[in-house]
Coordinates of C-alpha atoms in Angstrom, one line a residue:
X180 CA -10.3 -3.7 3.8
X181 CA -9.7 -2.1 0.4
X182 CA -7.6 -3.5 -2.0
X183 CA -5.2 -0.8 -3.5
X184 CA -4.5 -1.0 -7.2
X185 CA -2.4 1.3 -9.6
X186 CA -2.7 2.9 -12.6
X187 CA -2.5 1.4 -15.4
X188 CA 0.3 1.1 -17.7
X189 CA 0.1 3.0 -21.2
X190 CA 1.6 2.2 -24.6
X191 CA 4.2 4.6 -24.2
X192 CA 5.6 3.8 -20.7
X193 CA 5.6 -0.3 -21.7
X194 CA 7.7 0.8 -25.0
X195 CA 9.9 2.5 -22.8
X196 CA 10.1 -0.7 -20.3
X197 CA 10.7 -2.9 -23.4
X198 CA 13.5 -0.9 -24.7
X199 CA 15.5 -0.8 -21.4
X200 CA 14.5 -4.9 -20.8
X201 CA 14.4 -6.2 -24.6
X202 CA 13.1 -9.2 -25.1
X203 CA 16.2 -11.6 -25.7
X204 CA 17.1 -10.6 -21.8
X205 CA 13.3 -10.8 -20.2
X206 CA 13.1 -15.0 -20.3
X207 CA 17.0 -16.1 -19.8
X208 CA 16.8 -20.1 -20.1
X209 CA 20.7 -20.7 -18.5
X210 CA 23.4 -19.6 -15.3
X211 CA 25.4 -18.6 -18.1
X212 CA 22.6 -16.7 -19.3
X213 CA 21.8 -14.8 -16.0
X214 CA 25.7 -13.9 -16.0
X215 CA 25.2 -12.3 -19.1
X216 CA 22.6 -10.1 -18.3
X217 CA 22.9 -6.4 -17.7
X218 CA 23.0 -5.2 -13.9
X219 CA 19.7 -3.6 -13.2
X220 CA 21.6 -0.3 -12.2
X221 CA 22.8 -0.4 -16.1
X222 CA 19.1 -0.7 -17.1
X223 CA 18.8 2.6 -14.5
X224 CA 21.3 4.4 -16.4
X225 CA 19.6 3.9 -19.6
X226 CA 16.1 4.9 -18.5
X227 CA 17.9 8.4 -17.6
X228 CA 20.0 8.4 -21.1
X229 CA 16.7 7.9 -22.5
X230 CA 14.8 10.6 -21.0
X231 CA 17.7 12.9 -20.0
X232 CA 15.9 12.8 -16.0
X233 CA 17.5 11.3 -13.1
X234 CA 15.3 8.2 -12.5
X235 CA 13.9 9.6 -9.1
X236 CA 12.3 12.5 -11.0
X237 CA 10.0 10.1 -13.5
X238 CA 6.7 10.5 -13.1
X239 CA 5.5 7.9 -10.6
X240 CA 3.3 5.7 -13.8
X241 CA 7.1 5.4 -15.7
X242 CA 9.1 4.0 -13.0
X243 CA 6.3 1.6 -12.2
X244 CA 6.4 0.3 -15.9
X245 CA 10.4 -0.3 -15.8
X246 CA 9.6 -2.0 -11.9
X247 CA 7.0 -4.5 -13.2
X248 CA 9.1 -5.2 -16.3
X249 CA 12.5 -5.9 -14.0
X250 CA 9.9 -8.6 -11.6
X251 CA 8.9 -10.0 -14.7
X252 CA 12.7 -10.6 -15.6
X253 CA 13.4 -11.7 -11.8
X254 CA 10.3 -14.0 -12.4
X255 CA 12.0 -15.8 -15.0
X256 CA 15.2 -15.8 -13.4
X257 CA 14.3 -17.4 -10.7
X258 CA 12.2 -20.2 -12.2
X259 CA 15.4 -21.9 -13.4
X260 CA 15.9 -23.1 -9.6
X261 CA 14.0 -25.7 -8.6
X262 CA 12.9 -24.4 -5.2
X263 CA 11.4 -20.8 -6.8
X264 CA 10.2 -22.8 -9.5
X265 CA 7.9 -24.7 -7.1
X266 CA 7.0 -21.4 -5.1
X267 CA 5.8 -20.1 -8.7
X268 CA 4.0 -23.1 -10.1
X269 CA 2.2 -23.7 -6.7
X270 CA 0.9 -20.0 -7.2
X271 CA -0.6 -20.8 -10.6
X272 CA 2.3 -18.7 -12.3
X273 CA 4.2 -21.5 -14.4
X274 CA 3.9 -19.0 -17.0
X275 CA 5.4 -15.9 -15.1
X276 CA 3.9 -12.6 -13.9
X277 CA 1.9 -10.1 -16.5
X278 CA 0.8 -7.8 -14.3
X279 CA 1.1 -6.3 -10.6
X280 CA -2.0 -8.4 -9.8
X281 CA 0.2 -11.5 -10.6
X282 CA 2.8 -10.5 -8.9
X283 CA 0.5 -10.0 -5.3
X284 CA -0.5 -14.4 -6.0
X285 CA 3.4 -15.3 -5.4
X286 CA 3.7 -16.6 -1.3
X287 CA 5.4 -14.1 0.3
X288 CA 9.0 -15.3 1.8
X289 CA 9.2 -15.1 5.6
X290 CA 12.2 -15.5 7.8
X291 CA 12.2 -19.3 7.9
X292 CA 11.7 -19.5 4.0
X293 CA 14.6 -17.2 3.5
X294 CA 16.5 -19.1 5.7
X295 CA 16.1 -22.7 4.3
X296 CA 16.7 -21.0 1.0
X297 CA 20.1 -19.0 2.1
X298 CA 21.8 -20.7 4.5
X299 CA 23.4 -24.1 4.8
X300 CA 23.9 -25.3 1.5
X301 CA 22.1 -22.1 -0.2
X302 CA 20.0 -24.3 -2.1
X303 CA 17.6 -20.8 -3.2
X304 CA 20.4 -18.9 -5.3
X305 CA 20.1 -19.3 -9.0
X306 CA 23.5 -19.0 -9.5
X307 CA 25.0 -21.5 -7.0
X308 CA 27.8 -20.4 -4.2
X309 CA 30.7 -22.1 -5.9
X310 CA 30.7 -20.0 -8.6
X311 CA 32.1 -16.9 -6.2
X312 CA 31.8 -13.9 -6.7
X313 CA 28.9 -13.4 -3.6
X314 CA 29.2 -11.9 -0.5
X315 CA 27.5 -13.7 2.7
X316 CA 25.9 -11.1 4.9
X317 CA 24.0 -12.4 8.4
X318 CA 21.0 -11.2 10.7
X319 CA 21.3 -11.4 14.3
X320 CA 17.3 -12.8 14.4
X321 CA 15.9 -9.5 15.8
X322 CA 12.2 -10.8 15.4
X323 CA 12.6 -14.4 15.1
X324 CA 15.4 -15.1 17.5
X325 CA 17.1 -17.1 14.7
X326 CA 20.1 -15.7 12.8
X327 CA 20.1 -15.8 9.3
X328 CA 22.3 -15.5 6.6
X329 CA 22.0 -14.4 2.6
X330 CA 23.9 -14.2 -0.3
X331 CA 24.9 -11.1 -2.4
X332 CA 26.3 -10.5 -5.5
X333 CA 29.4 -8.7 -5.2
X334 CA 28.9 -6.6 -8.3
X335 CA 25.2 -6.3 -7.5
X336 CA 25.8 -5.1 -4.0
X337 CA 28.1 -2.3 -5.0
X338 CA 25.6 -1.0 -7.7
X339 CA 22.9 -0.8 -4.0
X340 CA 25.6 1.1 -2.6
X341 CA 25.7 3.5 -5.3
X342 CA 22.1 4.0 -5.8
X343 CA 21.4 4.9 -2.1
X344 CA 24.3 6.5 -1.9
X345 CA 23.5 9.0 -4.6
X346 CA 19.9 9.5 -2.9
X347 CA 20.9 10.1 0.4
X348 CA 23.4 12.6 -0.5
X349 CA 21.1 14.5 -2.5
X350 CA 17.9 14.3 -0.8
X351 CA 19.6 14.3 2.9
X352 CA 23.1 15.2 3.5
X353 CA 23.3 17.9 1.0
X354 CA 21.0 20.7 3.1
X355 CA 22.4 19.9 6.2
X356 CA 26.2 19.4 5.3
X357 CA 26.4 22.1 3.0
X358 CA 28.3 22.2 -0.4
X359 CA 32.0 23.2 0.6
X360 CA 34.6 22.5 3.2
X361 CA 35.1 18.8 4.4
X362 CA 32.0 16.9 5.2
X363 CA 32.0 13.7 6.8
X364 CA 29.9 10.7 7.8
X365 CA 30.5 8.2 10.2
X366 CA 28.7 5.0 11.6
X367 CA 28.9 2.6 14.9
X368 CA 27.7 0.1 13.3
X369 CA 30.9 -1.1 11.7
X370 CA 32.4 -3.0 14.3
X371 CA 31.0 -6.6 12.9
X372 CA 31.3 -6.3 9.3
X373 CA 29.2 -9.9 8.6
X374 CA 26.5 -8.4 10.4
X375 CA 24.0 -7.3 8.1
X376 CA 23.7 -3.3 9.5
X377 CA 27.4 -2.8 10.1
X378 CA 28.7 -4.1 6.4
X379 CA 25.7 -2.8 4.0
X380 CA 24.6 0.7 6.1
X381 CA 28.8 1.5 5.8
X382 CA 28.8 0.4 2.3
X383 CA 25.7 2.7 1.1
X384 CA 27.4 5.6 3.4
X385 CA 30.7 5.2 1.9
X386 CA 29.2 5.9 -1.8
X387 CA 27.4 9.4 -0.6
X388 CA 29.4 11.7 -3.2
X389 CA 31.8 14.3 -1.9
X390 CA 31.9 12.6 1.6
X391 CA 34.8 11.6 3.8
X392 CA 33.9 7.7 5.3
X393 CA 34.7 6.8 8.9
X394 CA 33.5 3.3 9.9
X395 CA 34.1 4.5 13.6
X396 CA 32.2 1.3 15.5
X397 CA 31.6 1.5 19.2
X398 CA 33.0 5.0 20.0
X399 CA 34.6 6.1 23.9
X400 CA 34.6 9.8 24.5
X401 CA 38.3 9.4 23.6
X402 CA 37.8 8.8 20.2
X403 CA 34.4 10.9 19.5
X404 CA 36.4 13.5 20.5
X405 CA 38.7 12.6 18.1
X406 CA 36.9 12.7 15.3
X407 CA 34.8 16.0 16.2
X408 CA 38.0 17.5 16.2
X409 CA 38.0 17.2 12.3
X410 CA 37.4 20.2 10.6
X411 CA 34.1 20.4 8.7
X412 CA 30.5 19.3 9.1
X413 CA 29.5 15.9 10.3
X414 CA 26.4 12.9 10.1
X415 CA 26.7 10.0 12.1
X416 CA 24.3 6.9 11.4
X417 CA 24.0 4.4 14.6
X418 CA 21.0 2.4 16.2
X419 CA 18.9 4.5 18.9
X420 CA 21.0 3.3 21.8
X421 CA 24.4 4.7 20.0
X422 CA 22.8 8.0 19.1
X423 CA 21.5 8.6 22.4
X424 CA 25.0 8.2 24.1
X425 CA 26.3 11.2 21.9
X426 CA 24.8 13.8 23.8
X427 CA 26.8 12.7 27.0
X428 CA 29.4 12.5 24.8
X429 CA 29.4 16.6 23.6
X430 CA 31.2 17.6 27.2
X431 CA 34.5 18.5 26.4
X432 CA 33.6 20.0 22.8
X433 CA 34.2 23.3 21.7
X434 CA 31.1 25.2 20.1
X435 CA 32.9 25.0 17.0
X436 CA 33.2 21.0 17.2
X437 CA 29.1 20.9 18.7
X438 CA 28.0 23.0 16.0
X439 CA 30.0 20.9 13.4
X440 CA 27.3 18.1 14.1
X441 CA 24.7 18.6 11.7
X442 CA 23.2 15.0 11.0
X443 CA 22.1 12.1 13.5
X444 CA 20.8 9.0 11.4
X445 CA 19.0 6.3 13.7
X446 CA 18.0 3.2 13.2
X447 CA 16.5 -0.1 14.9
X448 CA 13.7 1.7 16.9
X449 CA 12.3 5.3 18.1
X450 CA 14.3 7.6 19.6
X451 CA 12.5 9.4 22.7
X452 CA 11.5 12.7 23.4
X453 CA 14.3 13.1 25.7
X454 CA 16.9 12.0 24.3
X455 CA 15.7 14.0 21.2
X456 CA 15.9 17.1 23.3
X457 CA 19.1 16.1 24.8
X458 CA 20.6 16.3 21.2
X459 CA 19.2 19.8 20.4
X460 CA 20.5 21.0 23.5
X461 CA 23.8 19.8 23.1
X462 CA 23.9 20.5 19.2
X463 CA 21.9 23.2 18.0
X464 CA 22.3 22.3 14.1
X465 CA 21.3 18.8 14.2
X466 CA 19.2 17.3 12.1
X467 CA 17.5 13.4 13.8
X468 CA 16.4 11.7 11.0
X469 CA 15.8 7.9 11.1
X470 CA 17.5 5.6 8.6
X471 CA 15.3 2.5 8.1
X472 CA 17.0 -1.3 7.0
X473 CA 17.2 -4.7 7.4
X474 CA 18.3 -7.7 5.9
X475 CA 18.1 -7.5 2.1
X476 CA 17.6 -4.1 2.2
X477 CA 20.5 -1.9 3.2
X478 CA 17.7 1.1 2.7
X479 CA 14.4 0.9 2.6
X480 CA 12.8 4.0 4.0
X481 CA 14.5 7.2 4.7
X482 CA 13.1 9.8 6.5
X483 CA 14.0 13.1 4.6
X484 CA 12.5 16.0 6.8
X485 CA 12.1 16.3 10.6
X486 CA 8.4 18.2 9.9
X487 CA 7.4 14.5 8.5
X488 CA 8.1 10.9 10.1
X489 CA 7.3 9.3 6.7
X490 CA 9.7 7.3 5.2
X491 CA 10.5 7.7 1.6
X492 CA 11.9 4.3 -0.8
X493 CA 14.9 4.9 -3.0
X494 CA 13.3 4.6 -6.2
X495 CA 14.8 1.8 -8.3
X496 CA 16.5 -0.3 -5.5
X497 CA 13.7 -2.2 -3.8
X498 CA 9.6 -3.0 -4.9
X499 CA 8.4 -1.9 -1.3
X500 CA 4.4 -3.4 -1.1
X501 CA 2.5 -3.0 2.1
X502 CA -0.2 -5.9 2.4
X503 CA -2.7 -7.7 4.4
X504 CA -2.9 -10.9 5.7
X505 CA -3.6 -12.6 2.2
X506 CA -0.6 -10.9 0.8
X507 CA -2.5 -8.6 -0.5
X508 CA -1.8 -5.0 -1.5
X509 CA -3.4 -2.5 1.6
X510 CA -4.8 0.9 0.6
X511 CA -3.6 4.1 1.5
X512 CA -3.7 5.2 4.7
X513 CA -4.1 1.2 6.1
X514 CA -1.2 -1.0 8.4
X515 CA -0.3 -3.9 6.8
X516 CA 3.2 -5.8 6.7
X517 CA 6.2 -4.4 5.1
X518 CA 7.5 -6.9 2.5
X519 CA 10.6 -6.3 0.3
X520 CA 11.4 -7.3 -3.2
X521 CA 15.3 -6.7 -3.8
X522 CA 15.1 -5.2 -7.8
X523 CA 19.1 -5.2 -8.1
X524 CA 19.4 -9.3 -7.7
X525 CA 20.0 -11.5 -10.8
X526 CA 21.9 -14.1 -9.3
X527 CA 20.2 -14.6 -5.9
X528 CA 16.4 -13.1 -6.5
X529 CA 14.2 -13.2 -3.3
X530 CA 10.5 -12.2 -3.8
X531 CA 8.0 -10.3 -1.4
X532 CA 10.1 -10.7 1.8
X533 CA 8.9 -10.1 5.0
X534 CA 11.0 -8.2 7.3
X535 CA 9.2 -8.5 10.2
X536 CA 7.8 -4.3 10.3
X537 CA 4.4 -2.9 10.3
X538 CA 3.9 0.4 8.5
X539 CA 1.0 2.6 7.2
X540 CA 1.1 2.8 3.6
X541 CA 1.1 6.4 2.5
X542 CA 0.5 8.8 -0.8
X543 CA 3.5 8.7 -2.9
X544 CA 5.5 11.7 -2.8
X545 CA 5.6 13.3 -6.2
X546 CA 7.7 17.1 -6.5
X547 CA 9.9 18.3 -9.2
X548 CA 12.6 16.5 -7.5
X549 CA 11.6 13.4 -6.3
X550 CA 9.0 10.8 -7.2
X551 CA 8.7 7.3 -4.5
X552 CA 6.7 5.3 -2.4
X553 CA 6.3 6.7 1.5
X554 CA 5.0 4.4 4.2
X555 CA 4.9 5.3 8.3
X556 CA 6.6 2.9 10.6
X557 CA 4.0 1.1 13.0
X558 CA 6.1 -1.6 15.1
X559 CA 7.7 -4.8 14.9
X560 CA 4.8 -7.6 13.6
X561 CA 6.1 -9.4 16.6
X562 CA 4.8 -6.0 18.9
X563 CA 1.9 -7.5 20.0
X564 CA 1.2 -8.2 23.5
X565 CA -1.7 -11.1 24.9
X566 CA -3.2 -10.3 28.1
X567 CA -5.9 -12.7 28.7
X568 CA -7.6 -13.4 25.3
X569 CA -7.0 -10.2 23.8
X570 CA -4.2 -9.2 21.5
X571 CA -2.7 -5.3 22.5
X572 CA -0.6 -3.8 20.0
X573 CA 2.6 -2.5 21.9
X574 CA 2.9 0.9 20.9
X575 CA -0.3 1.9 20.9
X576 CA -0.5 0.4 24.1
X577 CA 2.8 2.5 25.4
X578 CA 1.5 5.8 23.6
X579 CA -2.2 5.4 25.6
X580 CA -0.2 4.7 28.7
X581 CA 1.7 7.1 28.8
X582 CA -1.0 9.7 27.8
X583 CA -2.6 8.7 30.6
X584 CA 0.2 8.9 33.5
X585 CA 0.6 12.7 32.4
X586 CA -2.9 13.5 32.1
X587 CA -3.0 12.3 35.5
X588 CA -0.3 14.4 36.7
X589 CA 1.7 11.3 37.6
X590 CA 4.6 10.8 35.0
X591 CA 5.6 12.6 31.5
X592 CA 7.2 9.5 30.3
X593 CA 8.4 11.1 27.3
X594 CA 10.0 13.8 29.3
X595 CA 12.1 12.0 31.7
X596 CA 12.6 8.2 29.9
X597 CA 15.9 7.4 28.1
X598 CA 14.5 3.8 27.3
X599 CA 11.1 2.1 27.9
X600 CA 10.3 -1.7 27.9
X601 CA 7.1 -3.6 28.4
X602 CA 8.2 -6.9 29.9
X603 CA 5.0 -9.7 30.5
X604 CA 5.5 -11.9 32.7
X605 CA 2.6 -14.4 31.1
X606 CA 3.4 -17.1 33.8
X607 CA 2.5 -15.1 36.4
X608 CA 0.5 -12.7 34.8
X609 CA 2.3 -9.5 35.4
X610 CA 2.8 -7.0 33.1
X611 CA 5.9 -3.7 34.4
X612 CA 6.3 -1.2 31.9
X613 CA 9.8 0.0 32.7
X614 CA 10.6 3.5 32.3
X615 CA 14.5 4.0 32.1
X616 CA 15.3 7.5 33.2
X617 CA 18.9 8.9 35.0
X618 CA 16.2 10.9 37.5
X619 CA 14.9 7.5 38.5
X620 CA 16.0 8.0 42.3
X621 CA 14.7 11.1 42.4
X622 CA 11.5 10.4 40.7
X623 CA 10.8 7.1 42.9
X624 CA 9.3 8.7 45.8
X625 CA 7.3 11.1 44.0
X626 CA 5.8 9.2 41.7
X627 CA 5.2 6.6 44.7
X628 CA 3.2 9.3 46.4
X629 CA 1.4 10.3 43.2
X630 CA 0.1 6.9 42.6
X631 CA -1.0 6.0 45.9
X632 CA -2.3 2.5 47.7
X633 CA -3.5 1.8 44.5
X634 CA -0.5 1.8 42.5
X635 CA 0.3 1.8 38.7
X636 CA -2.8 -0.5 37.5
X637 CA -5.5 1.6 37.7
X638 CA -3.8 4.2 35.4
X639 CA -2.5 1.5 32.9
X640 CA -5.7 -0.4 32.4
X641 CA -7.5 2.9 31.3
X642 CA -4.1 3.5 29.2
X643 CA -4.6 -0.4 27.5
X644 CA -8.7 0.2 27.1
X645 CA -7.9 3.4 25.6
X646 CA -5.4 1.4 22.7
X647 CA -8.0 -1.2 21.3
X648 CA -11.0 -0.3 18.8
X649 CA -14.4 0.7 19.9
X650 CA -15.5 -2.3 18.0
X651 CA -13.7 -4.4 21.2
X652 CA -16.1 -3.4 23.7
X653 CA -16.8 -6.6 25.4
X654 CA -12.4 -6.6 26.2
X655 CA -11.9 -2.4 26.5
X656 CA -12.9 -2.4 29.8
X657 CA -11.7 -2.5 33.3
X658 CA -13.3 -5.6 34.0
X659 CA -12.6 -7.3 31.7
X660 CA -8.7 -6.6 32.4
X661 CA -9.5 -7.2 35.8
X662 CA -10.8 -10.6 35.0
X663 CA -7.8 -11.8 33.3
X664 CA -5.7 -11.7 36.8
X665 CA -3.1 -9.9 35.5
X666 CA -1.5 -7.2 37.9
X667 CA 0.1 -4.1 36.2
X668 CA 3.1 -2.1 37.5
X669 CA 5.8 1.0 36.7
X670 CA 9.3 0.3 37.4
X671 CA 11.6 3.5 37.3
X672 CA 15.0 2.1 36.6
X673 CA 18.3 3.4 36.0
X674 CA 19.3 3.3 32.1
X675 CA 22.5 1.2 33.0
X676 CA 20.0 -1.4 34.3
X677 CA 20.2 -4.7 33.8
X678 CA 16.5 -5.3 34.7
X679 CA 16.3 -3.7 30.8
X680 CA 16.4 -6.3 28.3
X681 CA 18.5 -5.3 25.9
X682 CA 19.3 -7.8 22.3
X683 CA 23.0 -8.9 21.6
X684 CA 23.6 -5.6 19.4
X685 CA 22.6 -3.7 22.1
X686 CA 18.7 -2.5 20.9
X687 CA 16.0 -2.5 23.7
X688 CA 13.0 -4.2 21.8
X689 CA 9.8 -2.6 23.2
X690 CA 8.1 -6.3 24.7
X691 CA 9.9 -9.0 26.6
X692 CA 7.6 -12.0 26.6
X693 CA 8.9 -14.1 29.7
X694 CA 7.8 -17.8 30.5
X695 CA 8.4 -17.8 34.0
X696 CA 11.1 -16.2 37.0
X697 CA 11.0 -13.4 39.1
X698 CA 12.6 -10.2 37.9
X699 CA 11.2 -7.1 39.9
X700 CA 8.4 -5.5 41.6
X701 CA 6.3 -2.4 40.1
X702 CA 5.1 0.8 41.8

């Protein structure tokens, strides 16, 4: 693997850094010193004053210099608790960070790190709990199966807000809502408001300038109706499921309301080819972009153009590193893990967390308007499916499969499916893939006939040998498969079904690992 570096840092750039992060404030030695500090969104603001350019317009080489001057300050922040202080002086780093090299040697912070650190007693913030002032937001354990919890800075949240608010409306909503008449956005997550997607997603959407807010929640016809009636031009942000019920939900409209729709933000997955074409049909101006977060990071990719399924950062809100197994930084164009380093966090700093994704780092983007990081969403790091002794990533696995049932002439998956789920039953040593479609009675005998005596294994074991390497050649083969015992099978379902696994939110996670029961047959 190649180890990525960046430029280096000139004279000019580190002045620049220095001014905007003076000395006095890089090293504070107290709490009471931390609450002193300027908020990092401040230190934004001067940059721009500065150089008279927004800060997403610096050259790439500037923005890195005032980045690896705010870690340094974080560094040092966080050193005055006991528990980052150990992180740091096990990494060798009792002396801070220097350089982006040093920064790569501090352990990254997975889910159960975060969550001795944040919840319970909180014994990871620097400034403790009883001071107030913090906001407590919690994860539902998507990839773990844990919920979680962290603390934000009031103050420091609402500067997040601003920041992505001020890039999505510029880089996003602005093109597709247009400039006059009343423009609104809306989102379904906001029915849980401690629930890390429904509070900080509404908060960022609320500070997109020159918008009207509507923290709708779980919408009936009834009320989407409702709002459509509104005039002027609309974006809705929900996860996939959500989106995907709106174009049921268009019957009724007037062309005026369906044309009104302009932007569909998703998040928490892919959104299929058929529900995609679903939207167009019942919408012809809509825009399906996807809207990446998590926990600690209300926005950490955005997808500005449908031509492109990269992901762009908001510059200046998170340090976004893509890195190998060692923590260390991938090149471009190689999958590593997605860890996040939260830049607008003086009083409760958490360094290089993992989030749980997979993603491609890519070029940055650099144009007149808008300098950032870009990385492609692979999958969950929990996607990963054993069969046997060999390790299948899922949606490579699902993308050869389902290349493989239409160039048979059995099944266009992405055609007719609403959802899809790989469940394995490792027990038994079954794996269904189940295709959730609303032609699924229709479909059942056909594909039935299509298939034959043999059924649906023959076409998914050349579907799974197709999705590992060449360099796997004693596993990528039907034998080999065979050997393992495992029998493969197609379930067409109904997208009501509650053969689909779906998570407590409501998302359909792409692989259901199950121990042991009975829960179906396949075709």
């Amino acid at each position: 693997m190649t180890q990525a570096t960046l430029s280096p840092i000139d004279n000019e750039q580190e002045q620049l850094a220095t001014s905007v992060i003076p000395e006095d404030q890089l090293a504070p030695d107290s709490i009471e010193a931390v609450l002193a500090l300027p908020q990092f969104l401040s230190t934004l603001r001067d940059v721009e004053q500065r150089t008279q350019v927004s800060y997403d317009c610096l050259p790439i080489e500037i923005q890195h210099a005032i980045v690896l001057r705010r870690l340094r300050q974080l560094v040092n922040i966080a050193r005055l608790n006991p528990l980052w202080r150990e992180r740091m002086d096990a990494a060798s780093l009792s002396g801070g960070i220097h350089s982006f090299e040093d920064f790569q040697a501090i352990p990254l912070t997975d889910k159960e790190t975060f969550r001795d650190f944040f919840t319970g007693d909180r014994a990871g913030m620097v400034v403790p709990i009883e001071h107030g002032g913090f906001e407590v937001v919690a994860s539902g354990g998507t990839s773990s199966g844990k919920p979680s919890e962290t603390v934000y800075s009031l103050k420091e949240l609402q500067d997040t807000y601003e920041l992505s608010g001020e890039f999505i409306g510029r880089h996003m909503m602005l093109r597709h809502l247009g400039e006059s008449g009343p423009r609104w956005v809306a989102t379904t997550l906001a029915d849980y408001q401690m629930w890390s997607s429904g509070t900080m997603v509404g908060g960022v959407l609320q500070k997109i300038p020159g918008v009207n807010y509507i923290g709708a929640g779980p919408m009936s016809p009834e009320v989407y109706r409702l709002m459509m009636s509104y005039p002027g031009t609309k974006a809705i942000m929900g996860i996939t499921q959500s989106i995907a019920l709106l174009a049921s939900f268009a019957e009724g409209l007037d062309v005026e309301e369906r044309d009104s729709f302009r932007v569909a933000l998703y998040g928490s997955g892919v959104l299929r080819k058929k529900i995609r074409d679903d939207l167009k049909t019942a919408y012809p101006n809509i825009a399906i972009l996807s809207y990446f977060a998590a926990t600690q990071a209300e926005a950490i990719g955005l997808q500005l153009s449908e031509d492109s399924n990269l992901l762009s950062a908001v510059p200046g809100l998170h340090f976004i590193e893509v890195v190998d197994a060692d923590g260390r930084w991938v090149a471009e164009g190689e999958e590593g893990e997605l860890v996040v380093t939260r830049l607008h966090a003086n009083e409760a700093p958490v360094f290089r967390y993992k989030i749980g994704d997979r993603v491609i780092r890519r070029p940055y983007l650099a144009t007149p308007s808008l300098n950032t990081a870009q990385f492609e969403f692979v999958g969950r790091s929990g996607d990963f499916m054993h069969i046997g002794d060999t390790q299948y990533n899922v949606k490579q696995a699902f993308e050869n499969i389902a290349q493989e049932f239409q160039k048979q002439g059995i099944l266009d998956i992405d055609e007719v499916a609403a959802e899809v789920q790989f469940i394995n039953y490792r027990e038994r040593k079954e794996l269904h893939l189940l295709v959730a479609t609303p032609a699924y009675l229709e479909l059942l005998p056909v594909v039935a006939q299509r298939l034959g005596p043999a059924g649906a294994s023959p076409v998914m074991i050349n579907g799974l040998i197709r999705s590992l390497s060449v360099f796997n050649s004693l596993e990528a083969n039907d034998a080999s498969l065979r050997r393992t015992g495992y029998n493969f099978g197609l379930r067409l379902i109904a997208p009501s079904s509650p053969d689909l696994v779906r998570t407590e939110v409501g998302k359909v996670p792409l692989l259901v690992d199950v121990v042991s029961g009975n829960d179906g047959s396949g075709l």
